[in-house]
mmCIF file of C-alpha atoms in Angstrom:
data_model
loop_
_atom_site.group_PDB
_atom_site.id
_atom_site.type_symbol
_atom_site.label_atom_id
_atom_site.label_comp_id
_atom_site.label_asym_id
_atom_site.label_seq_id
_atom_site.Cartn_x
_atom_site.Cartn_y
_atom_site.Cartn_z
ATOM 1 C CA GLU A 4 -45.936 -0.140 -19.821
ATOM 2 C CA ALA A 5 -43.400 -2.761 -20.918
ATOM 3 C CA GLN A 6 -45.204 -6.028 -21.332
ATOM 4 C CA VAL A 7 -45.844 -9.271 -23.171
ATOM 5 C CA THR A 8 -49.454 -9.864 -24.109
ATOM 6 C CA GLN A 9 -51.144 -13.098 -25.130
ATOM 7 C CA ASN A 10 -54.566 -13.736 -26.602
ATOM 8 C CA PRO A 11 -56.789 -15.439 -25.867
ATOM 9 C CA ARG A 12 -56.234 -16.017 -22.160
ATOM 10 C CA TYR A 13 -58.591 -18.980 -22.073
ATOM 11 C CA LEU A 14 -59.672 -21.233 -24.915
ATOM 12 C CA ILE A 15 -61.733 -24.394 -25.099
ATOM 13 C CA THR A 16 -61.766 -26.061 -28.486
ATOM 14 C CA VAL A 17 -62.345 -29.408 -30.149
ATOM 15 C CA THR A 18 -59.903 -31.852 -31.632
ATOM 16 C CA GLY A 19 -58.761 -30.907 -35.111
ATOM 17 C CA LYS A 20 -59.961 -27.303 -35.186
ATOM 18 C CA LYS A 21 -57.040 -25.061 -36.122
ATOM 19 C CA LEU A 22 -56.222 -22.295 -33.687
ATOM 20 C CA THR A 23 -53.707 -19.504 -33.195
ATOM 21 C CA VAL A 24 -52.518 -18.005 -29.936
ATOM 22 C CA THR A 25 -51.056 -14.551 -30.431
ATOM 23 C CA CYS A 26 -48.099 -13.089 -28.562
ATOM 24 C CA SER A 27 -46.880 -9.523 -28.747
ATOM 25 C CA GLN A 28 -44.162 -7.605 -26.901
ATOM 26 C CA ASN A 29 -43.521 -3.860 -26.822
ATOM 27 C CA MET A 30 -39.928 -3.942 -25.536
ATOM 28 C CA ASN A 31 -38.166 -4.289 -28.895
ATOM 29 C CA HIS A 32 -36.747 -7.655 -27.796
ATOM 30 C CA GLU A 33 -34.985 -9.814 -30.349
ATOM 31 C CA TYR A 34 -35.685 -13.142 -28.675
ATOM 32 C CA MET A 35 -39.087 -14.723 -28.201
ATOM 33 C CA SER A 36 -40.139 -18.178 -27.022
ATOM 34 C CA TRP A 37 -43.169 -20.350 -26.454
ATOM 35 C CA TYR A 38 -43.507 -22.746 -23.510
ATOM 36 C CA ARG A 39 -46.104 -25.136 -22.246
ATOM 37 C CA GLN A 40 -46.485 -25.944 -18.563
ATOM 38 C CA ASP A 41 -47.911 -29.214 -17.320
ATOM 39 C CA PRO A 42 -48.176 -30.506 -13.736
ATOM 40 C CA GLY A 43 -45.025 -32.309 -12.630
ATOM 41 C CA LEU A 44 -43.191 -31.481 -15.860
ATOM 42 C CA GLY A 45 -42.500 -27.794 -15.446
ATOM 43 C CA LEU A 46 -42.185 -25.426 -18.368
ATOM 44 C CA ARG A 47 -40.995 -26.977 -21.601
ATOM 45 C CA GLN A 48 -39.833 -24.906 -24.536
ATOM 46 C CA ILE A 49 -41.811 -25.448 -27.741
ATOM 47 C CA TYR A 50 -40.159 -23.034 -30.183
ATOM 48 C CA TYR A 51 -37.951 -20.000 -29.959
ATOM 49 C CA SER A 52 -36.950 -17.198 -32.263
ATOM 50 C CA MET A 53 -33.696 -15.278 -32.312
ATOM 51 C CA ASN A 54 -35.012 -12.576 -34.650
ATOM 52 C CA VAL A 55 -37.389 -11.919 -37.538
ATOM 53 C CA GLU A 56 -37.664 -14.965 -39.811
ATOM 54 C CA VAL A 57 -35.329 -16.978 -37.529
ATOM 55 C CA THR A 58 -36.998 -19.740 -35.523
ATOM 56 C CA ASP A 59 -35.816 -22.989 -33.989
ATOM 57 C CA LYS A 60 -37.331 -26.000 -32.287
ATOM 58 C CA GLY A 61 -37.307 -26.371 -28.551
ATOM 59 C CA ASP A 62 -37.840 -29.610 -26.670
ATOM 60 C CA VAL A 63 -41.489 -30.277 -27.582
ATOM 61 C CA PRO A 64 -42.212 -28.821 -31.058
ATOM 62 C CA GLU A 65 -44.411 -31.638 -32.401
ATOM 63 C CA GLY A 66 -47.898 -30.468 -33.300
ATOM 64 C CA TYR A 67 -47.005 -26.762 -33.232
ATOM 65 C CA LYS A 68 -45.944 -24.135 -35.749
ATOM 66 C CA VAL A 69 -44.663 -20.607 -35.274
ATOM 67 C CA SER A 70 -43.814 -17.638 -37.431
ATOM 68 C CA ARG A 71 -41.875 -14.441 -36.833
ATOM 69 C CA LYS A 72 -42.722 -11.966 -39.553
ATOM 70 C CA GLU A 73 -42.450 -8.927 -37.307
ATOM 71 C CA LYS A 74 -40.155 -8.343 -34.367
ATOM 72 C CA ARG A 75 -42.960 -7.726 -31.888
ATOM 73 C CA ASN A 76 -45.199 -10.709 -32.759
ATOM 74 C CA PHE A 77 -44.668 -14.446 -32.378
ATOM 75 C CA PRO A 78 -47.900 -16.408 -32.894
ATOM 76 C CA LEU A 79 -48.249 -20.075 -31.944
ATOM 77 C CA ILE A 80 -50.296 -22.163 -34.366
ATOM 78 C CA LEU A 81 -51.916 -25.517 -33.681
ATOM 79 C CA GLU A 82 -52.963 -26.855 -37.071
ATOM 80 C CA SER A 83 -54.861 -29.852 -35.692
ATOM 81 C CA PRO A 84 -55.097 -29.689 -31.900
ATOM 82 C CA SER A 85 -55.331 -32.887 -29.904
ATOM 83 C CA PRO A 86 -56.284 -33.482 -26.246
ATOM 84 C CA ASN A 87 -52.622 -33.988 -25.272
ATOM 85 C CA GLN A 88 -52.055 -30.330 -26.158
ATOM 86 C CA THR A 89 -54.318 -29.277 -23.307
ATOM 87 C CA SER A 90 -51.958 -27.155 -21.246
ATOM 88 C CA LEU A 91 -50.995 -23.727 -19.950
ATOM 89 C CA TYR A 92 -48.996 -21.838 -22.575
ATOM 90 C CA PHE A 93 -46.597 -18.986 -21.950
ATOM 91 C CA CYS A 94 -44.915 -16.661 -24.391
ATOM 92 C CA ALA A 95 -41.684 -14.946 -23.346
ATOM 93 C CA SER A 96 -39.272 -12.386 -24.738
ATOM 94 C CA SER A 97 -35.788 -11.201 -23.902
ATOM 95 C CA LEU A 98 -32.913 -9.058 -25.146
ATOM 96 C CA SER A 99 -30.139 -10.706 -27.099
ATOM 97 C CA GLN A 100 -27.405 -9.456 -24.812
ATOM 98 C CA GLY A 101 -26.667 -9.430 -21.119
ATOM 99 C CA VAL A 102 -28.497 -11.422 -18.484
ATOM 100 C CA ARG A 103 -31.221 -12.415 -20.933
ATOM 101 C CA GLU A 104 -33.960 -12.197 -18.373
ATOM 102 C CA GLN A 105 -37.108 -13.573 -19.949
ATOM 103 C CA TYR A 106 -40.313 -11.581 -19.603
ATOM 104 C CA PHE A 107 -43.375 -13.791 -19.686
ATOM 105 C CA GLY A 108 -46.880 -13.136 -20.860
ATOM 106 C CA PRO A 109 -49.811 -13.898 -18.543
ATOM 107 C CA GLY A 110 -50.423 -17.339 -20.034
ATOM 108 C CA THR A 111 -53.101 -18.972 -22.170
ATOM 109 C CA ARG A 112 -55.017 -21.895 -20.728
ATOM 110 C CA LEU A 113 -56.000 -24.199 -23.579
ATOM 111 C CA THR A 114 -58.371 -27.131 -23.309
ATOM 112 C CA VAL A 115 -58.815 -29.476 -26.277
ATOM 113 C CA THR A 116 -61.757 -31.865 -26.013
ATOM 114 C CA ARG B 231 -32.579 -38.809 -15.448
ATOM 115 C CA LYS B 232 -34.177 -35.402 -15.988
ATOM 116 C CA GLU B 233 -31.878 -32.642 -17.166
ATOM 117 C CA VAL B 234 -32.870 -30.418 -14.230
ATOM 118 C CA GLU B 235 -34.099 -31.805 -10.933
ATOM 119 C CA GLN B 236 -35.584 -30.067 -7.936
ATOM 120 C CA ASP B 237 -37.192 -31.244 -4.727
ATOM 121 C CA PRO B 238 -40.889 -30.547 -5.403
ATOM 122 C CA GLY B 239 -41.653 -29.816 -1.751
ATOM 123 C CA PRO B 240 -43.800 -28.357 -0.449
ATOM 124 C CA PHE B 241 -41.537 -26.691 2.051
ATOM 125 C CA ASN B 242 -43.692 -25.373 4.893
ATOM 126 C CA VAL B 243 -41.741 -22.953 7.045
ATOM 127 C CA PRO B 244 -42.665 -20.358 9.698
ATOM 128 C CA GLU B 245 -42.167 -16.671 9.090
ATOM 129 C CA GLY B 246 -38.610 -15.624 9.813
ATOM 130 C CA ALA B 247 -37.130 -19.018 8.993
ATOM 131 C CA THR B 248 -34.214 -19.630 6.674
ATOM 132 C CA VAL B 249 -34.898 -22.063 3.870
ATOM 133 C CA ALA B 250 -32.634 -23.514 1.187
ATOM 134 C CA PHE B 251 -33.473 -25.057 -2.158
ATOM 135 C CA ASN B 252 -31.181 -27.145 -4.297
ATOM 136 C CA CYS B 253 -31.259 -27.867 -7.992
ATOM 137 C CA THR B 254 -29.102 -30.392 -9.831
ATOM 138 C CA TYR B 255 -28.467 -30.491 -13.551
ATOM 139 C CA SER B 256 -26.952 -33.069 -15.865
ATOM 140 C CA ASN B 257 -25.813 -31.003 -18.858
ATOM 141 C CA SER B 258 -22.309 -29.793 -18.049
ATOM 142 C CA ALA B 259 -22.384 -27.497 -21.099
ATOM 143 C CA SER B 260 -25.114 -25.327 -19.559
ATOM 144 C CA GLN B 261 -24.098 -21.718 -19.935
ATOM 145 C CA SER B 262 -26.244 -19.604 -17.648
ATOM 146 C CA PHE B 263 -28.325 -20.231 -14.553
ATOM 147 C CA PHE B 264 -31.298 -18.489 -13.026
ATOM 148 C CA TRP B 265 -33.891 -18.716 -10.300
ATOM 149 C CA TYR B 266 -37.412 -17.710 -11.263
ATOM 150 C CA ARG B 267 -40.406 -17.323 -9.014
ATOM 151 C CA GLN B 268 -43.918 -18.328 -10.019
ATOM 152 C CA ASP B 269 -47.007 -17.455 -8.037
ATOM 153 C CA CYS B 270 -50.045 -19.691 -8.351
ATOM 154 C CA ARG B 271 -51.587 -19.442 -11.840
ATOM 155 C CA LYS B 272 -49.278 -16.569 -12.767
ATOM 156 C CA GLU B 273 -46.370 -16.163 -15.127
ATOM 157 C CA PRO B 274 -42.783 -16.859 -13.967
ATOM 158 C CA LYS B 275 -40.663 -13.849 -13.042
ATOM 159 C CA LEU B 276 -36.902 -13.623 -12.706
ATOM 160 C CA LEU B 277 -35.759 -13.705 -9.095
ATOM 161 C CA MET B 278 -32.036 -13.636 -9.747
ATOM 162 C CA SER B 279 -29.302 -14.849 -12.011
ATOM 163 C CA VAL B 280 -26.715 -17.208 -10.538
ATOM 164 C CA TYR B 281 -23.018 -16.478 -10.924
ATOM 165 C CA SER B 282 -20.083 -18.789 -10.290
ATOM 166 C CA SER B 283 -18.810 -16.613 -7.466
ATOM 167 C CA GLY B 284 -22.184 -16.632 -5.748
ATOM 168 C CA ASN B 285 -24.416 -13.598 -5.480
ATOM 169 C CA GLU B 286 -26.764 -12.014 -3.036
ATOM 170 C CA ASP B 287 -29.822 -9.816 -3.405
ATOM 171 C CA GLY B 288 -31.214 -8.728 -0.073
ATOM 172 C CA ARG B 289 -32.490 -11.810 1.719
ATOM 173 C CA PHE B 290 -31.729 -14.079 -1.225
ATOM 174 C CA THR B 291 -28.400 -15.788 -1.903
ATOM 175 C CA ALA B 292 -27.657 -17.947 -4.922
ATOM 176 C CA GLN B 293 -24.713 -20.290 -5.373
ATOM 177 C CA LEU B 294 -23.439 -22.283 -8.336
ATOM 178 C CA ASN B 295 -21.185 -25.311 -8.115
ATOM 179 C CA ARG B 296 -20.196 -26.279 -11.653
ATOM 180 C CA ALA B 297 -18.015 -29.183 -10.537
ATOM 181 C CA SER B 298 -20.903 -30.863 -8.727
ATOM 182 C CA GLN B 299 -23.494 -29.470 -11.116
ATOM 183 C CA TYR B 300 -25.850 -27.944 -8.629
ATOM 184 C CA ILE B 301 -27.371 -24.579 -7.877
ATOM 185 C CA SER B 302 -28.768 -23.413 -4.587
ATOM 186 C CA LEU B 303 -31.043 -20.655 -3.364
ATOM 187 C CA LEU B 304 -31.081 -19.505 0.242
ATOM 188 C CA ILE B 305 -33.890 -17.342 1.593
ATOM 189 C CA ARG B 306 -33.310 -15.705 4.951
ATOM 190 C CA ASP B 307 -35.951 -14.210 7.233
ATOM 191 C CA SER B 308 -38.832 -15.681 5.203
ATOM 192 C CA LYS B 309 -41.885 -13.496 4.631
ATOM 193 C CA LEU B 310 -45.450 -14.567 3.911
ATOM 194 C CA SER B 311 -45.018 -12.972 0.489
ATOM 195 C CA ASP B 312 -42.210 -15.411 -0.324
ATOM 196 C CA SER B 313 -44.793 -18.196 -0.697
ATOM 197 C CA ALA B 314 -44.498 -19.320 -4.314
ATOM 198 C CA THR B 315 -42.940 -21.955 -6.523
ATOM 199 C CA TYR B 316 -39.235 -21.468 -7.220
ATOM 200 C CA LEU B 317 -37.989 -22.586 -10.614
ATOM 201 C CA CYS B 318 -34.400 -23.460 -11.410
ATOM 202 C CA VAL B 319 -33.594 -22.511 -15.026
ATOM 203 C CA LEU B 320 -30.604 -23.256 -17.261
ATOM 204 C CA ARG B 321 -29.663 -21.799 -20.612
ATOM 205 C CA ARG B 322 -28.138 -24.445 -22.831
ATOM 206 C CA GLY B 323 -27.037 -21.867 -25.371
ATOM 207 C CA GLY B 324 -28.560 -19.158 -27.543
ATOM 208 C CA GLN B 325 -32.175 -18.863 -26.534
ATOM 209 C CA ASN B 326 -32.618 -22.537 -25.588
ATOM 210 C CA PHE B 327 -33.722 -22.792 -21.951
ATOM 211 C CA VAL B 328 -34.677 -25.694 -19.724
ATOM 212 C CA PHE B 329 -36.768 -25.293 -16.576
ATOM 213 C CA GLY B 330 -36.840 -27.475 -13.515
ATOM 214 C CA PRO B 331 -40.222 -28.664 -12.225
ATOM 215 C CA GLY B 332 -40.110 -26.187 -9.349
ATOM 216 C CA THR B 333 -40.078 -26.281 -5.563
ATOM 217 C CA ARG B 334 -43.140 -25.045 -3.735
ATOM 218 C CA LEU B 335 -42.643 -22.892 -0.651
ATOM 219 C CA SER B 336 -45.334 -22.011 1.869
ATOM 220 C CA VAL B 337 -44.400 -19.510 4.574
ATOM 221 C CA LEU B 338 -46.757 -19.841 7.501
ATOM 222 C CA PRO B 339 -47.720 -17.101 9.984
#
């Protein structure tokens, strides 16, 4: 089944404790992105990647890191999480050509206390 | 002014009604346009792309007006299953997307 998977789905952590949210897709897509969704603000793009070893900042990259060492994986790293990073996070992937429909993972709900 | 604006709703309509959503955008260089649907606590899913000439997919019709910088979505013969939040999405270029805050629709029996 073609899909984007994220782990963990739910995470409660404390300020300053490094964490990684994994994202993997099995559709051989070149493009991958990370978003956060907050009430009233919609989805905002954090980082995106056009291919292996090619990443770029979205609209809200501060406090986040990403890497793209393999085509299928695009982990999101929070080196020192803070309460304002409490949010719902989505990973997405798409082909490089055509409509560029984005396929989203199921989301990761992160709470930083 | 936000780059993409939508009426947050909620739009409460009876089954069978026709409902229209508008979305305005400020970046005239936006390259592609989409409507996504998001059910409560779920991931967004593509509803349809929006083309300059307008396009239709069953009960759904999308229009783009580049001169006035707005996009519309028309839903005819609303079903209970159409209840969701509808997200207007623009692609600035490459893989750089911007999402509107969404319009919530509730179709009532």
